[in-house]
CSV table of C-alpha atoms and ligand atoms in Angstrom, one decimal:
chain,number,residue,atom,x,y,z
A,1,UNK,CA,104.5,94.2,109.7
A,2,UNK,CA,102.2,91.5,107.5
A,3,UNK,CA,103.2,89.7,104.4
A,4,UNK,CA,104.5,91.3,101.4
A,5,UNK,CA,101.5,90.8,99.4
A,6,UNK,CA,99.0,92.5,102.2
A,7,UNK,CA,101.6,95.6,101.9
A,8,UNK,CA,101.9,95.5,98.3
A,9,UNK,CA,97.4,95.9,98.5
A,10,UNK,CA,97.7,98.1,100.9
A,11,UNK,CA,100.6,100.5,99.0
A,12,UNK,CA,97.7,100.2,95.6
A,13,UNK,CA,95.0,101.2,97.4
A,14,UNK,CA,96.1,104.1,98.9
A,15,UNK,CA,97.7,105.3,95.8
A,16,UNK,CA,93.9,104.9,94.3
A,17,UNK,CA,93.1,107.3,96.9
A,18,UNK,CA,95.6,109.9,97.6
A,19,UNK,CA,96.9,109.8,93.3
A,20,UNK,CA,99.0,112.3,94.3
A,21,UNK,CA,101.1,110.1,96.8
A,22,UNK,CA,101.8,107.6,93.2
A,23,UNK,CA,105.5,108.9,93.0
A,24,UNK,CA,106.8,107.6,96.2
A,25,UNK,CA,104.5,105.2,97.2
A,26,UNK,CA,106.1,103.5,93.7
A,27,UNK,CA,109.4,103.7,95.0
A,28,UNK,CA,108.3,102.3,98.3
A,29,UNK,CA,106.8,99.2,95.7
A,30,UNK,CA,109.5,98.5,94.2
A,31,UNK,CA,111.9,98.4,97.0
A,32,UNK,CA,109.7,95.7,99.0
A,33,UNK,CA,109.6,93.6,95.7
A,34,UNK,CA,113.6,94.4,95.1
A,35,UNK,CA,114.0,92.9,98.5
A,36,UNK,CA,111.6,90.0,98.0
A,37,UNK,CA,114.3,87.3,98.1
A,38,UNK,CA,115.9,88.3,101.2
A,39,UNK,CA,112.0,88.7,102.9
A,40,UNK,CA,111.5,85.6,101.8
A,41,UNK,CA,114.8,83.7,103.2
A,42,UNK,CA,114.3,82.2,106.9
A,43,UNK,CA,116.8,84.4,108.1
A,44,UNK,CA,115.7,87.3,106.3
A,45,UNK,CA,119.6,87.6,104.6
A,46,UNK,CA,121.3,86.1,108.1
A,47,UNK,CA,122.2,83.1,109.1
A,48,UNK,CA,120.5,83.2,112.2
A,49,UNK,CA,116.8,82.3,113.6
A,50,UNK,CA,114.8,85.2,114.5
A,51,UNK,CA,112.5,82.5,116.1
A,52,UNK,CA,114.8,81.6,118.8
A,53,UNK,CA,113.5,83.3,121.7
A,54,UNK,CA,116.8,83.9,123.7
A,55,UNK,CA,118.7,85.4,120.7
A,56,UNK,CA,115.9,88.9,120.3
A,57,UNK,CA,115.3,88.7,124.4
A,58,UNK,CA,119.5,88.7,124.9
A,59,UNK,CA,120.1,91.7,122.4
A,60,UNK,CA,117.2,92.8,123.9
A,61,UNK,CA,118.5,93.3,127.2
A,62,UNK,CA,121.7,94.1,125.8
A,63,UNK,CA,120.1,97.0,124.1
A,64,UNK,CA,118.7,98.7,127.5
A,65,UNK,CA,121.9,97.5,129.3
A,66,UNK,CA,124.3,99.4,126.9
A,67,UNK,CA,121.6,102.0,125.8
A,68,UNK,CA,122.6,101.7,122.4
A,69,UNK,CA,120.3,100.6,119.7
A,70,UNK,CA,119.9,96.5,118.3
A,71,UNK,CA,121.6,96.9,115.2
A,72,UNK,CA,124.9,98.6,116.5
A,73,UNK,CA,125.5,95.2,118.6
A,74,UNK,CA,124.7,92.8,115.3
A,75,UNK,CA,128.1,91.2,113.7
A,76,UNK,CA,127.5,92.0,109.8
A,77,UNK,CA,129.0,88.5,109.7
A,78,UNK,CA,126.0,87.4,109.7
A,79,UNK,CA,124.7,88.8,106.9
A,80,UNK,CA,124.6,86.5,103.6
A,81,UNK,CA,127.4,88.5,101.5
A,82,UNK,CA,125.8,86.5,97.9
A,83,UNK,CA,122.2,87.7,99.0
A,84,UNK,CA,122.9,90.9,99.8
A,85,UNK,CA,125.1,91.5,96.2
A,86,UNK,CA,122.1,89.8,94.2
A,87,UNK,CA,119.5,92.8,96.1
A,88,UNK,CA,121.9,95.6,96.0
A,89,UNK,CA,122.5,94.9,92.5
A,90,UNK,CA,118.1,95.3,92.2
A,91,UNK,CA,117.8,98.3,94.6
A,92,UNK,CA,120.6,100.1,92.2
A,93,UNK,CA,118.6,99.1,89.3
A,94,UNK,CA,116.0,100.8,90.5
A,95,UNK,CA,117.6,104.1,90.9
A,96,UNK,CA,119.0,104.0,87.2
A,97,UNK,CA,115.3,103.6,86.0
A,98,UNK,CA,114.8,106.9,87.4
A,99,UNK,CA,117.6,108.6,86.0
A,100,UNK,CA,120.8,108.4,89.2
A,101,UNK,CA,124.1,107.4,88.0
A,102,UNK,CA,123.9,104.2,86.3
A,103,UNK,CA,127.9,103.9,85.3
A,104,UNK,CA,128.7,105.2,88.7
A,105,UNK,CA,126.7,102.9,90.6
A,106,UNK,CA,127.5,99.8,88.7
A,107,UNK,CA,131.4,100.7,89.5
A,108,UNK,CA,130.4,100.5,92.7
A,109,UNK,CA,129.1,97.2,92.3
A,110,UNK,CA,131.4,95.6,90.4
A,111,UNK,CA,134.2,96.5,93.1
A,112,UNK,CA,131.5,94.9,95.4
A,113,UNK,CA,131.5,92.0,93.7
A,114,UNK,CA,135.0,92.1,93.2
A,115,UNK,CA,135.6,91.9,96.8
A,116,UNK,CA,137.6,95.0,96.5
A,117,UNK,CA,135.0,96.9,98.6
A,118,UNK,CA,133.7,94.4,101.4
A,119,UNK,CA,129.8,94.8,101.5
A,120,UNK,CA,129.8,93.4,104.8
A,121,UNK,CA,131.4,96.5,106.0
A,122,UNK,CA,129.2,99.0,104.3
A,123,UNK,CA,126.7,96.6,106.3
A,124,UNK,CA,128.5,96.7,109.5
A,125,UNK,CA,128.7,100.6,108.8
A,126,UNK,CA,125.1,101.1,108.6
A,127,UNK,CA,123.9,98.7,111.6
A,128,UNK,CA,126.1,101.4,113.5
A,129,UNK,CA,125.2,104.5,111.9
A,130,UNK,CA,128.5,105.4,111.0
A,131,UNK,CA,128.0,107.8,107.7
A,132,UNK,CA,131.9,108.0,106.8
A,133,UNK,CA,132.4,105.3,104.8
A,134,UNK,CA,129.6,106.2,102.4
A,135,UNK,CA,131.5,109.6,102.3
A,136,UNK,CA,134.4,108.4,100.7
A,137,UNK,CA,132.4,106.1,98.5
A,138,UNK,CA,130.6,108.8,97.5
A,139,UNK,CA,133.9,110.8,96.2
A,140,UNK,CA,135.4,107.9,95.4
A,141,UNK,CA,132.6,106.6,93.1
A,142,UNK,CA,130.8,110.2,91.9
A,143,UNK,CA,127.5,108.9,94.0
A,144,UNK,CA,125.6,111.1,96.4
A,145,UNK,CA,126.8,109.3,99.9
A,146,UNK,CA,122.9,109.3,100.9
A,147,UNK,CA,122.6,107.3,97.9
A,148,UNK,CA,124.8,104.6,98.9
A,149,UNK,CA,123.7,104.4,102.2
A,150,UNK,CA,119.9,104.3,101.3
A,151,UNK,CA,120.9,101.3,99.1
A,152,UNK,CA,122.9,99.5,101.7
A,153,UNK,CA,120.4,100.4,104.3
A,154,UNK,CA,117.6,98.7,102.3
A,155,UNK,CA,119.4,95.3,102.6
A,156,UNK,CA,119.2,94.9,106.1
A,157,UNK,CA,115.8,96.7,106.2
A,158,UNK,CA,113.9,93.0,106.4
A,159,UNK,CA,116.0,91.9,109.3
A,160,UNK,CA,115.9,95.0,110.7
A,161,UNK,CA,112.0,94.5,110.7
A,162,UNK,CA,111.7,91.4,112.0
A,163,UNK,CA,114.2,92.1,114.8
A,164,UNK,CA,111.5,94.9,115.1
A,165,UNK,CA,108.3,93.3,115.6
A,166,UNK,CA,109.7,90.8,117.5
A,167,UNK,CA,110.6,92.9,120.4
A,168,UNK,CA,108.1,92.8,123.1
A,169,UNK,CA,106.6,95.9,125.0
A,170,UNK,CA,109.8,96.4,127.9
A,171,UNK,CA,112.0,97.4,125.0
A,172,UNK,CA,109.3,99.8,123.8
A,173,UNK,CA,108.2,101.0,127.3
A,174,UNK,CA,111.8,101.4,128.7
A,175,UNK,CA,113.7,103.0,126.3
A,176,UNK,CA,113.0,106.7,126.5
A,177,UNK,CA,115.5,107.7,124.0
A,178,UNK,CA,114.5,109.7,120.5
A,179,UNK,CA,116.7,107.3,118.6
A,180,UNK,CA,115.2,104.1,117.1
A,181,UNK,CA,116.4,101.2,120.2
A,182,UNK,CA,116.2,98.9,116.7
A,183,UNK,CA,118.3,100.4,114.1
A,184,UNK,CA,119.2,103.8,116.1
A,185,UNK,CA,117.1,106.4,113.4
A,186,UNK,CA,115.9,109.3,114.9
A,187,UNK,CA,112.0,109.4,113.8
A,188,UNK,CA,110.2,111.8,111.8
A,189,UNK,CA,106.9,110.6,112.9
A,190,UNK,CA,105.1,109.7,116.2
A,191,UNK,CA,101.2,107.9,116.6
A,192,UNK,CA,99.3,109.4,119.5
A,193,UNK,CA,97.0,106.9,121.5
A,194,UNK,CA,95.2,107.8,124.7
A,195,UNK,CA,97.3,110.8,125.2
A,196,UNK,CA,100.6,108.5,124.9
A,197,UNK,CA,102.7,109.5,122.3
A,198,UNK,CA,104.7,106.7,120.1
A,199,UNK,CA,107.4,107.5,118.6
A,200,UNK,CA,107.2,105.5,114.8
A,201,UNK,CA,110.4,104.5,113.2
A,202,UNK,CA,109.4,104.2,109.3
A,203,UNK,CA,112.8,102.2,108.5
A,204,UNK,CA,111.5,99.1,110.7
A,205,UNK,CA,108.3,99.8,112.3
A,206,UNK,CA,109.4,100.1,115.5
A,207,UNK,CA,107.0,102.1,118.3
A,208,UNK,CA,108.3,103.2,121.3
A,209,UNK,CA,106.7,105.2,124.3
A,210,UNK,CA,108.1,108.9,124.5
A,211,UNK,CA,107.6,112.0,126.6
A,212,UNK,CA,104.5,114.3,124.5
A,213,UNK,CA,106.7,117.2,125.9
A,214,UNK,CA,109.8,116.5,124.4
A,215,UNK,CA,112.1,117.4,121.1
A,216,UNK,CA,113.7,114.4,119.7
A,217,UNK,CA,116.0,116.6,117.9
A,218,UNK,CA,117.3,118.7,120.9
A,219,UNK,CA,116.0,117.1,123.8
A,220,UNK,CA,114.3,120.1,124.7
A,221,UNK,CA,111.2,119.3,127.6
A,222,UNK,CA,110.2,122.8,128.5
A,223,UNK,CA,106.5,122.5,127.3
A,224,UNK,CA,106.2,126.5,126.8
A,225,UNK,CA,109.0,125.7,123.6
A,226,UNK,CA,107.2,122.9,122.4
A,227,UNK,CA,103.8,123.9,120.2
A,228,UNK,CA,101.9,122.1,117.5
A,229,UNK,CA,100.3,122.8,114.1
A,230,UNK,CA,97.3,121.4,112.9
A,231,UNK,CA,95.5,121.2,109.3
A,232,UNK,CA,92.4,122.1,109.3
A,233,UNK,CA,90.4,119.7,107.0
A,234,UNK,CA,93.0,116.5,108.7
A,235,UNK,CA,92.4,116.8,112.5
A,236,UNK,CA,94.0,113.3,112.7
A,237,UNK,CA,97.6,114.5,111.4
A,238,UNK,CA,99.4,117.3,113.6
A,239,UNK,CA,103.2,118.8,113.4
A,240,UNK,CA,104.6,118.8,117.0
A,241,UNK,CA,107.4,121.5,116.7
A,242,UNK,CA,110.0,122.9,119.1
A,243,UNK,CA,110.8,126.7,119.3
A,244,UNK,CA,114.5,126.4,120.2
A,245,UNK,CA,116.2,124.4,117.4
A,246,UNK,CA,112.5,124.4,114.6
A,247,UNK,CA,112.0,120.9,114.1
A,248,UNK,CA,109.3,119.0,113.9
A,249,UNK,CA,107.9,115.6,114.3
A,250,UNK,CA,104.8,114.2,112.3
A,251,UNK,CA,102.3,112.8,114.6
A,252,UNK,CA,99.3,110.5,113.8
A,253,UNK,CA,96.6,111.4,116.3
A,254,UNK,CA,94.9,107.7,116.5
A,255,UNK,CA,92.0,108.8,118.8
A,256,UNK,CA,90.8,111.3,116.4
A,257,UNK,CA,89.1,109.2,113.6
A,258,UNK,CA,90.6,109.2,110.1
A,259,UNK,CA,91.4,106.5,108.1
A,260,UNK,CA,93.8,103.9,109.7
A,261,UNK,CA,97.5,104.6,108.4
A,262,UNK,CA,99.1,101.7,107.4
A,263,UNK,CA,102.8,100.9,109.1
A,264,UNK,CA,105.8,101.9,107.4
A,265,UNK,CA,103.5,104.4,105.1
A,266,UNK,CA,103.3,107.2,108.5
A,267,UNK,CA,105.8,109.2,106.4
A,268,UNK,CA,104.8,109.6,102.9
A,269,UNK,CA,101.0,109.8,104.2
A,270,UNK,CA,102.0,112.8,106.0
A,271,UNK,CA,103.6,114.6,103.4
A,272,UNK,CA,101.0,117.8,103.6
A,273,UNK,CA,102.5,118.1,107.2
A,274,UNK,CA,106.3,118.8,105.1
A,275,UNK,CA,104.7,121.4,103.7
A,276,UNK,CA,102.7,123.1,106.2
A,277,UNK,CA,106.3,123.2,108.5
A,278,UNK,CA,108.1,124.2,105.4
A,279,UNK,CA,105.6,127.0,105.5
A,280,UNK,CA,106.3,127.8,109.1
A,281,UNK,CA,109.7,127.7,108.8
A,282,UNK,CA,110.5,124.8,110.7
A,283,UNK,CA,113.6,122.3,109.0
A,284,UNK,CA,112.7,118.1,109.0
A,285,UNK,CA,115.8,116.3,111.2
B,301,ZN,ZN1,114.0,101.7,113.6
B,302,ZN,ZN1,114.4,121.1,119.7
């Protein structure tokens, strides 16, 4: 994914040329500098060596064996519980600049500090997907549950990512699932390369090969369902929709030209394509 400098540059000078993209492409900002210290610890917030071959090629093979993403088979043990209190303490921060819940949110916190909530299982419930703790912090705490898991999901993003790039090309080539085989999100956005489409997780940068004639919200493969929208002054961006359940997916066509999109940015690049689906009435996953 590059060092965080190259994607800080890269976040500036897009917002020079797309102004109207400043918004988000901020928050995106000042999330990579909010995690900065855990980016810039050897184990990316872990204790463990993402170097050491064996340990990503035997989750790895775990991953296909079980077909269930890398995250869900991670120990949040693992997991540097100081670290992660010091970021979550910045990501929060961030959201009280602009305006969420401050006391709410620094209740929260304090009981994480406290030990009274164990962040290591609001961890461990995020590297499996399970949303029902955040529901009853949420109601416990006054906090939109999307909230908290956003937070909690940002401090295992770097690991996440690094788990991601290093991954080789039998994890991507074999999987042929819609969900993310690194941290199990079903993508919003796809790259298309020499009629291949790449699905493109935006949470770790993960690519992986999927059918062009498939929903990744249904599953549906009948190619009569499945249609696409284009705009008309981007050929390089496309919606790929399905008719039976209306979603869509955000595809990047890389063999048309157009500027090159930088990783992690496919989503917020693509925001005209939210709108042109809105439009056509189709609903994001
Ligand atoms: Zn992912
Ligand atoms: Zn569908």
């Amino acid at each position: 994914m590059g060092r965080l400098e190259d994607r800080i540059n890269a976040i500036k000078q897009i917002t020079r040329e797309r102004p109207e993209l400043r918004k988000p492409l901020e928050l995106h900002t000042m999330i990579l500098e909010a995690q900065r210290q855990i980016r810039e610890s050897p184990g990316k917030g872990t204790s463990l060596d993402w170097n050491d071959k064996p340990l990503i090629s035997n989750l790895q093979s775990d991953a296909i064996k079980s077909n269930k993403p890398i995250a869900g088979l991670l120990d949040a043990s693992v997991f540097d519980s100081i670290l992660l209190l010091q970021t979550c303490e910045k990501v929060a921060g961030i959201f009280f600049e602009k305006g969420a819940k401050e006391e709410e949110l620094k209740e929260l916190i304090h009981e994480m500090k406290s030990g009274r909530i164990n962040i290591q299982d609001a961890v461990s419930a995020v590297l499996k997907g399970d949303a029902e703790p955040f529901g009853s912090y949420g109601e416990k705490f006054g906090i939109d549950p999307a909230l908290i898991f956003f937070i909690i999901s940002s401090l295992i993003q770097p690991c996440i990512e690094e788990i991601a790039d290093k991954t080789d090309s039998s994890l991507k080539e074999k999987w042929w699932q819609s969900q993310c085989p690194v941290c199990g999100r079903v993508p919003m956005c796809a790259r298309s390369k020499n009629n291949k489409r790449y699905l493109v997780c935006t949470f770790c940068g993960s690519r992986y090969l999927a059918d062009q004639f498939l929903c990744t919200n249904c599953g549906n493969t009948d190619p009569s369902t499945l249609k696409f929208l284009t705009l008309e002054d981007n050929p390089e961006f496309r919606v790929d929709y399905c008719e039976k359940c209306k979603h869509y997916l955000k595809v990047i066509d890389e063999d048309k030209s157009g500027r090159p999109v930088p990783e992690s940015l496919e989503d917020i690049i693509t925001i005209d394509l939210d709108m042109i689906a809105k439009d056509a009435g189709l609903v994001r996953i």
